Amino acid sequence: MKRPDLDRATLLEARGVSRLYGPGKGCEAIDIRLHRGEVLGIVGESGSGKSTLLRLLAGMERPDAGQVVYHSAAAQGRDGAGHEGELDLYAIGEARRRALLRMEWGLVHQNPRDGLRLGVSAGANIGERLMALGERHYGQLRAAGQDWMGRVELDPRRIDDAPKTFSGGMQQRLQIARTLVTRPNLVFMDEPTGGLDVSVQARLLDMLRTLVRELGLSVILVTHDLAVARLLAHRLMVMRRGQVVETGLTDQILDDPQHAYTQLLVSSVLTP
Amino acid sequence: MTSLTQPFLSVDALHKAFVLHGQGGMTLEVMRDLSLTLSPGECLVLSGPSGIGKSTLLKMLHGSYRVTGGTLRLHFEDGDLSLDTLPAHAWHTLRRDVIGYVSQFLRVVPRVPAVEVVMEPLLARGVDEAEARARAEAMLARLNLPERLWSLPPGTFSGGEQQRVNIARGFIAEHPLLLLDEPTASLDAANREVVVQLIQEAKARGAALLGIFHDEDVRDRVADRLLPLTTHMGAAIAPTAADEEVR
């Protein structure tokens, strides 16, 4: 038997990224490497800096120091801002950065109301990102809408209903459909199961696992819920007071934590 | 009886200690200076009383536990691979394609039907869904799991039923190295027999197996060698200096 090729290409990298609002508030000198097809979980308690880090990585907030580098297959030659497929997220213009987030990346907010247009139909919500990519054919937009409602276990007959008539769990699934319909290379998720009832959470987790596998998604997932991290993430990063205290495979972190804080965090979880 | 073929796995001077920061930084030494080799087609059975570190060894080989000292190496035709220095992301592919693990308990994912739990290792390799389903169903049938349970999530299954789902999931992907942590613990005689057959088939296709079996009958039938772990233990507990971090 030949030695397997275990290396995976890097998709996103943070190099010494910092953004501090005060001592221990924000995040400080963070290095991250996300590989293709990998789900990286960022865990920690509230105020640990994980959401700040997500905003820095996702192009929504400029760091005080450091670089966020996206390794895009398509980056080279589009406008020359990258070299060898590397795109320095905050060295490119605002318009380009927004375009990247719209075309190649996806963002799932904790609160679906932040990611949806509540007043327009479910179908229009799903079609919006496709239209931004140039799809104009009404029949195809509608077909994609119905297909994706089915994938996220929403009744496709409700395609013309506004999301404000949906429950919280349904809205969250709609937000996921709206985000994934363009097959993004990279998806950021901020506590995707955060505001949901436990029974609704389970359904969403199962669905996310399947979508990650089927679409080969690369994901950066922020969560304070270690059970969610266990189910979804391949690797974990533990944050505390703006710093990364430990990284490793998900089961390494949860079953054999090394750092004192990780041990405390893991041992504090109630298991029913 | 030692195998004449080249080993697939070498473990050398393996050492494992847990530092418990919540207990004043107490160090729990669970393994010291353990060495072994394992060849393709061979089943090595770890023996010794509970708490001696048998499961810990399997978890280190699966990357779930970190290695405190010593080396773990896999030998391929074109070179060695050191597991103790492997970056975390490299384990994703290694676990998918090379090292399989059958744990004692099934980790139940809410809502996922038994048959899909079993299909997952194949789907992860890109096997077509219909084929993966057919193979999973064949495996569950072989392990005598009633067909009416296949489409149900195993959360409500009995211990023995969950164990069989777990075994099906562990054996379906035919990993070259299989780690078995008491796979027959809660099975009846007929199903233990199926597991013995699965192990013998795995050996026949050249897989290397490292297992823990408390059932002596199963152990005697599958083991090519026994490795008693008692001799590899140091003092169980060694208290260390105070722990400053956290709390």
Short mmCIF file of C-alpha atoms in Angstrom, two decimals:
data_model
loop_
_atom_site.label_atom_id
_atom_site.label_comp_id
_atom_site.label_asym_id
_atom_site.label_seq_id
_atom_site.Cartn_x
_atom_site.Cartn_y
_atom_site.Cartn_z
CA MET A 1 0.00 0.00 0.00
CA LYS A 2 1.24 3.46 -0.95
CA ARG A 3 1.54 6.32 1.49
CA PRO A 4 -1.70 8.29 1.32
CA ASP A 5 -1.59 11.94 0.36
CA LEU A 6 -2.76 13.59 3.54
CA ASP A 7 -2.08 17.20 2.68
CA ARG A 8 -4.93 19.50 1.78
CA ALA A 9 -4.60 22.88 0.15
CA THR A 10 -5.06 25.93 2.34
CA LEU A 11 -8.17 27.97 1.63
CA LEU A 12 -8.05 30.74 4.19
CA GLU A 13 -5.29 31.95 6.42
CA ALA A 14 -5.03 34.49 9.20
CA ARG A 15 -1.54 35.77 9.90
CA GLY A 16 -1.13 37.53 13.21
CA VAL A 17 -4.56 39.11 13.07
CA SER A 18 -5.46 41.50 15.90
CA ARG A 19 -8.41 43.71 16.72
CA LEU A 20 -8.61 44.96 20.27
CA TYR A 21 -11.36 47.07 21.80
CA GLY A 22 -9.72 47.00 25.19
CA PRO A 23 -7.41 44.72 27.19
CA GLY A 24 -8.57 41.14 26.60
CA LYS A 25 -11.51 42.43 24.50
CA GLY A 26 -11.41 41.46 20.85
CA CYS A 27 -8.72 39.18 19.52
CA GLU A 28 -4.99 39.26 19.48
CA ALA A 29 -2.29 37.85 17.18
CA ILE A 30 -4.37 35.02 15.80
CA ASP A 31 -2.96 32.56 13.28
CA ILE A 32 -5.38 30.28 11.49
CA ARG A 33 -5.18 27.94 8.56
CA LEU A 34 -8.35 26.49 7.10
CA HIS A 35 -7.88 23.65 4.62
CA ARG A 36 -10.21 22.83 1.75
CA GLY A 37 -13.13 20.65 2.75
CA GLU A 38 -12.54 21.26 6.43
CA VAL A 39 -14.97 22.46 9.10
CA LEU A 40 -13.05 24.50 11.65
CA GLY A 41 -14.89 25.24 14.86
CA ILE A 42 -14.00 28.27 16.96
CA VAL A 43 -15.23 27.67 20.51
CA GLY A 44 -15.11 29.72 23.67
CA GLU A 45 -17.39 31.53 26.08
CA SER A 46 -19.09 34.82 25.32
CA GLY A 47 -16.59 37.64 25.25
CA SER A 48 -13.73 35.33 24.25
CA GLY A 49 -13.36 37.15 20.94
CA LYS A 50 -14.66 34.43 18.68
CA SER A 51 -17.30 36.55 16.98
CA THR A 52 -14.83 39.39 16.48
CA LEU A 53 -12.48 36.90 14.86
CA LEU A 54 -15.25 35.70 12.57
CA ARG A 55 -15.93 39.26 11.42
CA LEU A 56 -12.23 39.81 10.71
CA LEU A 57 -11.99 36.57 8.75
CA ALA A 58 -15.17 37.17 6.81
CA GLY A 59 -14.11 40.58 5.54
CA MET A 60 -16.56 42.51 7.66
CA GLU A 61 -14.13 44.27 9.95
CA ARG A 62 -10.62 45.47 9.26
CA PRO A 63 -8.00 44.17 11.70
CA ASP A 64 -5.64 46.58 13.50
CA ALA A 65 -2.76 44.33 12.52
CA GLY A 66 -2.13 41.18 10.52
CA GLN A 67 -3.43 39.77 7.28
CA VAL A 68 -6.31 37.60 6.18
CA VAL A 69 -5.34 35.70 3.05
CA TYR A 70 -7.77 33.84 0.82
CA HIS A 71 -6.29 31.21 -1.47
CA SER A 72 -8.63 31.43 -4.39
CA ALA A 73 -8.25 29.37 -7.51
CA ALA A 74 -9.77 32.28 -9.40
CA ALA A 75 -8.00 35.11 -7.60
CA GLN A 76 -5.14 35.35 -10.01
CA GLY A 77 -5.62 37.53 -13.04
CA ARG A 78 -9.05 38.89 -12.22
CA ASP A 79 -7.76 42.29 -11.30
CA GLY A 80 -4.18 41.61 -10.34
CA ALA A 81 -4.62 42.24 -6.63
CA GLY A 82 -3.54 38.72 -5.79
CA HIS A 83 -0.50 36.72 -6.70
CA GLU A 84 -0.26 32.97 -7.08
CA GLY A 85 -3.92 32.71 -6.16
CA GLU A 86 -3.43 34.57 -2.87
CA LEU A 87 -5.77 37.38 -2.07
CA ASP A 88 -4.97 39.70 0.81
CA LEU A 89 -8.48 40.46 2.01
CA TYR A 90 -7.88 43.93 3.35
CA ALA A 91 -5.41 45.00 0.66
CA ILE A 92 -8.06 44.74 -2.03
CA GLY A 93 -10.75 47.39 -2.43
CA GLU A 94 -14.01 47.47 -0.54
CA ALA A 95 -16.02 46.69 -3.69
CA ARG A 96 -13.90 43.68 -4.47
CA ARG A 97 -14.18 42.42 -0.93
CA ARG A 98 -17.95 42.75 -0.99
CA ALA A 99 -18.08 40.98 -4.32
CA LEU A 100 -16.06 38.12 -2.88
CA LEU A 101 -18.45 37.76 0.01
CA ARG A 102 -21.37 37.80 -2.39
CA MET A 103 -19.95 35.49 -5.06
CA GLU A 104 -17.53 33.05 -3.47
CA TRP A 105 -18.30 33.13 0.21
CA GLY A 106 -21.38 32.70 2.31
CA LEU A 107 -22.33 33.89 5.76
CA VAL A 108 -24.93 32.33 8.05
CA HIS A 109 -25.93 34.67 10.88
CA GLN A 110 -27.05 33.47 14.26
CA ASN A 111 -30.27 35.40 13.88
CA PRO A 112 -31.89 34.52 10.53
CA ARG A 113 -33.47 37.96 10.50
CA ASP A 114 -30.00 39.40 9.91
CA GLY A 115 -29.46 37.21 6.86
CA LEU A 116 -32.89 37.25 5.26
CA ARG A 117 -35.10 39.83 3.62
CA LEU A 118 -38.19 39.28 5.69
CA GLY A 119 -40.58 41.17 3.46
CA VAL A 120 -39.90 39.40 0.17
CA SER A 121 -40.81 35.81 -0.63
CA ALA A 122 -38.78 32.74 0.33
CA GLY A 123 -38.11 32.12 -3.36
CA ALA A 124 -36.80 35.65 -3.86
CA ASN A 125 -34.53 35.22 -0.84
CA ILE A 126 -32.99 32.12 -2.35
CA GLY A 127 -32.78 33.63 -5.82
CA GLU A 128 -31.08 36.84 -4.77
CA ARG A 129 -27.52 35.52 -4.66
CA LEU A 130 -28.04 33.63 -7.90
CA MET A 131 -29.17 36.85 -9.56
CA ALA A 132 -26.08 38.58 -8.23
CA LEU A 133 -24.10 35.93 -10.09
CA GLY A 134 -25.93 36.81 -13.30
CA GLU A 135 -28.79 34.31 -13.36
CA ARG A 136 -31.82 36.10 -14.85
CA HIS A 137 -34.02 33.27 -16.10
CA TYR A 138 -37.20 33.32 -14.00
CA GLY A 139 -37.97 29.63 -14.46
CA GLN A 140 -34.49 28.61 -13.40
CA LEU A 141 -34.48 30.90 -10.37
CA ARG A 142 -37.81 29.46 -9.32
CA ALA A 143 -36.64 25.89 -9.90
CA ALA A 144 -33.53 26.55 -7.81
CA GLY A 145 -35.72 28.05 -5.09
CA GLN A 146 -37.94 24.99 -4.99
CA ASP A 147 -35.00 22.60 -5.13
CA TRP A 148 -33.27 24.33 -2.22
CA MET A 149 -36.39 24.58 -0.13
CA GLY A 150 -36.66 20.82 -0.48
CA ARG A 151 -33.02 20.34 0.48
CA VAL A 152 -33.45 22.27 3.69
CA GLU A 153 -36.72 20.47 4.40
CA LEU A 154 -39.04 23.38 3.77
CA ASP A 155 -42.27 22.82 1.89
CA PRO A 156 -41.57 24.07 -1.69
CA ARG A 157 -45.22 25.08 -1.95
CA ARG A 158 -44.44 27.91 0.43
CA ILE A 159 -42.01 29.46 -2.06
CA ASP A 160 -44.17 32.58 -2.40
CA ASP A 161 -44.62 33.10 1.34
CA ALA A 162 -42.63 35.75 3.15
CA PRO A 163 -40.10 34.50 5.74
CA LYS A 164 -41.82 36.53 8.43
CA THR A 165 -44.60 33.92 8.31
CA PHE A 166 -42.03 31.14 9.06
CA SER A 167 -40.96 29.82 12.48
CA GLY A 168 -37.44 30.54 13.75
CA GLY A 169 -36.16 27.11 12.76
CA MET A 170 -37.67 27.45 9.29
CA GLN A 171 -36.15 30.90 8.88
CA GLN A 172 -32.76 29.50 9.80
CA ARG A 173 -33.10 26.75 7.21
CA LEU A 174 -34.16 29.32 4.64
CA GLN A 175 -31.12 31.43 5.45
CA ILE A 176 -28.93 28.37 4.90
CA ALA A 177 -30.59 27.67 1.55
CA ARG A 178 -30.13 31.30 0.53
CA THR A 179 -26.45 31.12 1.45
CA LEU A 180 -25.59 27.77 -0.08
CA VAL A 181 -27.55 28.06 -3.34
CA THR A 182 -24.51 29.61 -5.05
CA ARG A 183 -22.24 26.77 -3.87
CA PRO A 184 -19.83 29.05 -2.02
CA ASN A 185 -16.20 27.99 -1.62
CA LEU A 186 -16.16 29.11 1.96
CA VAL A 187 -18.97 29.49 4.49
CA PHE A 188 -18.88 31.35 7.78
CA MET A 189 -21.42 30.35 10.42
CA ASP A 190 -22.00 32.30 13.59
CA GLU A 191 -23.84 30.16 16.18
CA PRO A 192 -26.13 28.74 13.47
CA THR A 193 -28.20 26.79 15.98
CA GLY A 194 -27.99 29.44 18.68
CA GLY A 195 -31.51 30.76 19.08
CA LEU A 196 -33.34 27.53 18.32
CA ASP A 197 -35.22 24.99 20.39
CA VAL A 198 -33.31 21.78 21.02
CA SER A 199 -35.57 19.63 18.81
CA VAL A 200 -35.19 22.13 15.97
CA GLN A 201 -31.43 22.26 16.54
CA ALA A 202 -31.05 18.52 16.03
CA ARG A 203 -32.76 18.70 12.68
CA LEU A 204 -30.61 21.60 11.57
CA LEU A 205 -27.39 19.91 12.70
CA ASP A 206 -28.17 16.77 10.78
CA MET A 207 -29.00 18.83 7.70
CA LEU A 208 -25.80 20.85 7.96
CA ARG A 209 -23.70 17.70 8.28
CA THR A 210 -25.22 16.29 5.12
CA LEU A 211 -24.79 19.53 3.17
CA VAL A 212 -21.16 19.87 4.27
CA ARG A 213 -20.42 16.39 3.00
CA GLU A 214 -22.43 16.57 -0.22
CA LEU A 215 -21.16 19.99 -1.29
CA GLY A 216 -17.64 19.47 0.12
CA LEU A 217 -18.00 22.77 1.98
CA SER A 218 -15.19 24.49 3.82
CA VAL A 219 -16.61 26.12 6.92
CA ILE A 220 -15.55 28.35 9.76
CA LEU A 221 -18.06 27.79 12.53
CA VAL A 222 -18.29 29.88 15.66
CA THR A 223 -20.14 28.27 18.54
CA HIS A 224 -20.13 28.20 22.32
CA ASP A 225 -21.91 24.83 22.25
CA LEU A 226 -19.39 21.98 22.47
CA ALA A 227 -22.00 19.39 21.46
CA VAL A 228 -22.61 21.31 18.23
CA ALA A 229 -18.85 21.55 17.71
CA ARG A 230 -18.49 17.79 18.25
CA LEU A 231 -21.09 17.03 15.60
CA LEU A 232 -20.04 19.51 12.95
CA ALA A 233 -16.38 20.42 13.26
CA HIS A 234 -13.35 18.45 12.11
CA ARG A 235 -10.96 20.67 14.02
CA LEU A 236 -11.37 23.08 16.92
CA MET A 237 -9.74 26.24 18.12
CA VAL A 238 -10.38 27.23 21.72
CA MET A 239 -10.42 30.97 22.46
CA ARG A 240 -10.16 32.77 25.75
CA ARG A 241 -9.71 36.49 26.39
CA GLY A 242 -8.96 37.21 22.76
CA GLN A 243 -6.34 34.51 22.37
CA VAL A 244 -6.20 30.98 21.05
CA VAL A 245 -5.34 28.68 23.94
CA GLU A 246 -5.48 25.35 22.13
CA THR A 247 -6.09 23.84 18.71
CA GLY A 248 -6.47 20.25 17.56
CA LEU A 249 -8.78 17.62 16.16
CA THR A 250 -12.26 17.93 17.62
CA ASP A 251 -11.98 14.71 19.62
CA GLN A 252 -8.48 15.64 20.82
CA ILE A 253 -9.79 18.89 22.23
CA LEU A 254 -12.91 17.37 23.78
CA ASP A 255 -11.51 14.02 24.97
CA ASP A 256 -7.90 14.88 25.79
CA PRO A 257 -7.76 18.64 26.41
CA GLN A 258 -4.30 19.92 27.30
CA HIS A 259 -4.75 23.50 28.36
CA ALA A 260 -6.12 24.26 31.81
CA TYR A 261 -8.88 26.44 30.37
CA THR A 262 -9.97 23.80 27.83
CA GLN A 263 -10.11 21.21 30.60
CA LEU A 264 -12.29 23.51 32.63
CA LEU A 265 -14.55 24.24 29.66
CA VAL A 266 -14.96 20.58 28.70
CA SER A 267 -15.52 19.39 32.25
CA SER A 268 -18.16 22.05 32.86
CA VAL A 269 -20.56 20.73 30.22
CA LEU A 270 -23.60 18.93 31.50
CA THR A 271 -24.32 15.70 29.68
CA PRO A 272 -27.89 14.48 30.13
CA MET B 1 3.49 -16.75 16.95
CA THR B 2 5.09 -13.85 15.13
CA SER B 3 4.37 -12.86 11.62
CA LEU B 4 7.03 -13.06 8.95
CA THR B 5 5.70 -10.17 6.91
CA GLN B 6 6.90 -6.61 7.30
CA PRO B 7 5.03 -4.75 10.02
CA PHE B 8 2.43 -2.17 9.02
CA LEU B 9 2.47 -0.49 12.42
CA SER B 10 5.35 0.09 14.83
CA VAL B 11 4.89 1.58 18.27
CA ASP B 12 8.06 2.45 20.08
CA ALA B 13 8.55 3.50 23.73
CA LEU B 14 5.08 5.00 23.89
CA HIS B 15 4.35 7.16 26.88
CA LYS B 16 1.09 8.75 27.96
CA ALA B 17 0.38 11.01 30.89
CA PHE B 18 -2.63 13.17 31.63
CA VAL B 19 -2.03 16.44 33.43
CA LEU B 20 -5.13 17.34 35.41
CA HIS B 21 -5.10 21.11 35.80
CA GLY B 22 -8.32 21.04 37.80
CA GLN B 23 -6.60 18.82 40.39
CA GLY B 24 -3.69 21.08 41.13
CA GLY B 25 -1.77 19.93 38.08
CA MET B 26 -1.64 16.30 39.14
CA THR B 27 -0.05 14.04 36.55
CA LEU B 28 -1.68 10.73 35.85
CA GLU B 29 0.74 8.42 34.13
CA VAL B 30 -1.14 5.72 32.29
CA MET B 31 1.46 4.25 29.98
CA ARG B 32 5.20 4.05 29.91
CA ASP B 33 7.60 2.50 27.44
CA LEU B 34 5.14 0.48 25.40
CA SER B 35 6.42 -1.01 22.14
CA LEU B 36 4.76 -3.28 19.64
CA THR B 37 4.62 -4.15 15.96
CA LEU B 38 1.64 -5.28 13.94
CA SER B 39 1.69 -6.86 10.50
CA PRO B 40 -0.88 -6.96 7.72
CA GLY B 41 -3.27 -9.87 8.19
CA GLU B 42 -2.51 -10.06 11.88
CA CYS B 43 -4.74 -9.53 14.91
CA LEU B 44 -2.99 -8.49 18.09
CA VAL B 45 -5.10 -8.52 21.23
CA LEU B 46 -4.35 -6.28 24.18
CA SER B 47 -4.98 -7.87 27.52
CA GLY B 48 -4.81 -6.80 31.12
CA PRO B 49 -7.18 -5.48 33.78
CA SER B 50 -9.41 -2.41 33.27
CA GLY B 51 -7.67 0.89 33.67
CA ILE B 52 -4.36 -0.43 32.43
CA GLY B 53 -4.42 1.76 29.32
CA LYS B 54 -5.73 -0.52 26.58
CA SER B 55 -8.31 1.94 25.28
CA THR B 56 -5.84 4.77 25.73
CA LEU B 57 -3.46 3.05 23.33
CA LEU B 58 -6.21 2.67 20.72
CA LYS B 59 -7.17 6.32 21.13
CA MET B 60 -3.60 7.45 20.60
CA LEU B 61 -3.43 5.35 17.43
CA HIS B 62 -6.64 6.98 16.25
CA GLY B 63 -5.41 10.48 17.03
CA SER B 64 -8.09 11.10 19.67
CA TYR B 65 -5.51 11.26 22.44
CA ARG B 66 -2.23 13.04 22.10
CA VAL B 67 1.06 11.24 22.48
CA THR B 68 3.18 12.30 25.45
CA GLY B 69 6.33 10.51 24.30
CA GLY B 70 7.53 7.78 21.97
CA THR B 71 6.73 7.13 18.32
CA LEU B 72 3.90 5.66 16.28
CA ARG B 73 4.69 4.80 12.70
CA LEU B 74 2.84 3.28 9.75
CA HIS B 75 4.98 1.58 7.11
CA PHE B 76 3.93 2.00 3.50
CA GLU B 77 5.60 0.61 0.37
CA ASP B 78 7.05 4.01 -0.39
CA GLY B 79 7.98 5.14 3.09
CA ASP B 80 7.00 5.59 6.71
CA LEU B 81 4.43 7.91 8.20
CA SER B 82 4.89 9.19 11.74
CA LEU B 83 1.55 9.52 13.49
CA ASP B 84 2.87 11.26 16.59
CA THR B 85 3.99 14.31 14.62
CA LEU B 86 1.10 14.47 12.15
CA PRO B 87 -0.63 17.86 11.80
CA ALA B 88 -4.28 17.71 12.89
CA HIS B 89 -5.77 18.21 9.43
CA ALA B 90 -3.85 15.21 8.05
CA TRP B 91 -5.91 12.92 10.28
CA HIS B 92 -9.09 13.63 8.29
CA THR B 93 -7.89 11.65 5.28
CA LEU B 94 -5.99 9.13 7.38
CA ARG B 95 -9.13 8.23 9.31
CA ARG B 96 -11.23 8.12 6.19
CA ASP B 97 -8.89 5.83 4.26
CA VAL B 98 -6.43 4.06 6.55
CA ILE B 99 -7.26 3.83 10.25
CA GLY B 100 -10.70 2.62 11.32
CA TYR B 101 -11.98 2.54 14.86
CA VAL B 102 -14.83 0.60 16.41
CA SER B 103 -15.55 2.16 19.76
CA GLN B 104 -17.39 0.55 22.60
CA PHE B 105 -20.33 2.90 22.37
CA LEU B 106 -22.11 4.41 19.44
CA ARG B 107 -22.11 8.17 19.38
CA VAL B 108 -25.67 8.83 18.35
CA VAL B 109 -26.42 11.75 16.08
CA PRO B 110 -30.01 12.88 16.54
CA ARG B 111 -32.34 12.02 13.68
CA VAL B 112 -29.85 10.07 11.56
CA PRO B 113 -31.23 6.61 10.69
CA ALA B 114 -29.14 3.52 11.48
CA VAL B 115 -28.56 2.70 7.84
CA GLU B 116 -27.15 6.19 7.18
CA VAL B 117 -24.87 5.93 10.21
CA VAL B 118 -23.40 2.85 8.55
CA MET B 119 -23.25 4.41 5.07
CA GLU B 120 -21.36 7.48 6.21
CA PRO B 121 -17.77 6.15 5.97
CA LEU B 122 -18.47 5.09 2.38
CA LEU B 123 -20.16 8.36 1.42
CA ALA B 124 -17.17 10.21 2.86
CA ARG B 125 -15.02 8.38 0.30
CA GLY B 126 -17.34 9.41 -2.49
CA VAL B 127 -19.04 6.03 -2.93
CA ASP B 128 -22.31 6.38 -4.80
CA GLU B 129 -25.32 6.64 -2.47
CA ALA B 130 -27.21 3.62 -3.87
CA GLU B 131 -24.14 1.41 -3.55
CA ALA B 132 -23.38 2.66 -0.05
CA ARG B 133 -26.97 1.95 1.00
CA ALA B 134 -26.92 -1.55 -0.46
CA ARG B 135 -23.66 -2.38 1.30
CA ALA B 136 -24.87 -0.90 4.59
CA GLU B 137 -28.10 -2.89 4.44
CA ALA B 138 -26.19 -6.08 3.68
CA MET B 139 -23.95 -5.44 6.66
CA LEU B 140 -26.87 -4.74 9.01
CA ALA B 141 -28.66 -7.85 7.78
CA ARG B 142 -25.56 -9.87 8.41
CA LEU B 143 -25.44 -8.58 11.96
CA ASN B 144 -29.09 -9.60 12.41
CA LEU B 145 -30.39 -6.09 13.01
CA PRO B 146 -34.15 -6.30 12.29
CA GLU B 147 -34.98 -4.55 9.02
CA ARG B 148 -37.67 -2.41 10.67
CA LEU B 149 -34.89 -0.67 12.66
CA TRP B 150 -32.76 0.33 9.69
CA SER B 151 -34.63 3.53 8.99
CA LEU B 152 -34.80 4.59 12.65
CA PRO B 153 -32.21 6.66 14.50
CA PRO B 154 -30.34 4.33 16.89
CA GLY B 155 -30.89 6.62 19.89
CA THR B 156 -33.65 4.40 21.28
CA PHE B 157 -32.03 1.06 20.38
CA SER B 158 -30.84 -1.43 23.00
CA GLY B 159 -27.15 -1.57 23.86
CA GLY B 160 -26.63 -4.65 21.70
CA GLU B 161 -28.45 -3.11 18.74
CA GLN B 162 -26.42 0.09 18.95
CA GLN B 163 -23.27 -1.98 19.20
CA ARG B 164 -24.15 -3.79 15.98
CA VAL B 165 -24.76 -0.51 14.15
CA ASN B 166 -21.36 0.58 15.40
CA ILE B 167 -19.69 -2.63 14.21
CA ALA B 168 -21.34 -2.35 10.80
CA ARG B 169 -20.08 1.22 10.51
CA GLY B 170 -16.59 0.20 11.61
CA PHE B 171 -16.16 -2.75 9.28
CA ILE B 172 -17.93 -1.46 6.17
CA ALA B 173 -15.08 0.71 4.93
CA GLU B 174 -12.44 -2.05 5.14
CA HIS B 175 -9.66 0.11 6.58
CA PRO B 176 -6.13 -1.37 6.38
CA LEU B 177 -5.71 -0.79 10.13
CA LEU B 178 -8.65 -1.49 12.43
CA LEU B 179 -8.78 -0.63 16.12
CA LEU B 180 -11.41 -2.60 18.01
CA ASP B 181 -12.43 -1.53 21.50
CA GLU B 182 -14.50 -4.40 22.89
CA PRO B 183 -16.73 -4.78 19.84
CA THR B 184 -18.41 -7.88 21.24
CA ALA B 185 -19.10 -6.54 24.75
CA SER B 186 -22.91 -6.50 24.62
CA LEU B 187 -23.61 -9.10 21.94
CA ASP B 188 -25.27 -12.50 22.09
CA ALA B 189 -23.51 -15.64 20.90
CA ALA B 190 -24.86 -15.54 17.34
CA ASN B 191 -23.73 -11.97 16.80
CA ARG B 192 -20.37 -12.56 18.45
CA GLU B 193 -19.93 -15.26 15.83
CA VAL B 194 -20.62 -12.74 13.04
CA VAL B 195 -18.01 -10.38 14.48
CA VAL B 196 -15.47 -13.21 14.63
CA GLN B 197 -16.15 -13.85 10.94
CA LEU B 198 -15.81 -10.17 10.08
CA ILE B 199 -12.46 -10.09 11.85
CA GLN B 200 -11.28 -13.21 10.06
CA GLU B 201 -12.33 -11.75 6.71
CA ALA B 202 -10.49 -8.52 7.51
CA LYS B 203 -7.34 -10.51 8.29
CA ALA B 204 -7.74 -12.49 5.09
CA ARG B 205 -7.79 -9.32 2.99
CA GLY B 206 -4.61 -8.15 4.73
CA ALA B 207 -5.92 -5.72 7.32
CA ALA B 208 -3.95 -5.28 10.53
CA LEU B 209 -6.11 -5.41 13.64
CA LEU B 210 -5.46 -4.29 17.16
CA GLY B 211 -8.20 -5.13 19.61
CA ILE B 212 -9.49 -5.39 23.13
CA PHE B 213 -11.74 -8.35 23.89
CA HIS B 214 -12.86 -9.37 27.33
CA ASP B 215 -14.66 -12.41 25.97
CA GLU B 216 -12.03 -15.17 26.17
CA ASP B 217 -13.67 -17.36 23.57
CA VAL B 218 -13.66 -14.53 20.99
CA ARG B 219 -10.14 -13.55 21.97
CA ASP B 220 -8.79 -17.07 21.49
CA ARG B 221 -10.42 -17.37 18.09
CA VAL B 222 -9.25 -14.08 16.59
CA ALA B 223 -5.91 -13.38 18.26
CA ASP B 224 -2.64 -14.23 16.58
CA ARG B 225 -0.79 -12.81 19.55
CA LEU B 226 -1.64 -11.43 22.97
CA LEU B 227 0.01 -8.38 24.41
CA PRO B 228 -0.42 -8.15 28.19
CA LEU B 229 -0.24 -4.52 29.22
CA THR B 230 0.54 -4.95 32.93
CA THR B 231 4.27 -4.83 32.39
CA HIS B 232 4.13 -1.50 30.60
CA MET B 233 2.82 0.47 33.50
CA GLY B 234 4.74 2.75 35.74
CA ALA B 235 3.49 4.17 39.00
CA ALA B 236 -0.13 5.15 38.46
CA ILE B 237 -0.08 8.58 40.00
CA ALA B 238 2.76 11.02 40.26
CA PRO B 239 1.81 14.35 41.79
CA THR B 240 3.64 17.35 40.40
CA ALA B 241 4.19 20.98 41.18
CA ALA B 242 1.27 23.32 41.69
CA ASP B 243 -0.69 24.49 38.75
CA GLU B 244 -0.92 28.23 38.25
CA GLU B 245 -3.27 28.55 35.31
CA VAL B 246 -6.98 29.34 35.40
CA ARG B 247 -9.34 28.54 38.29
#
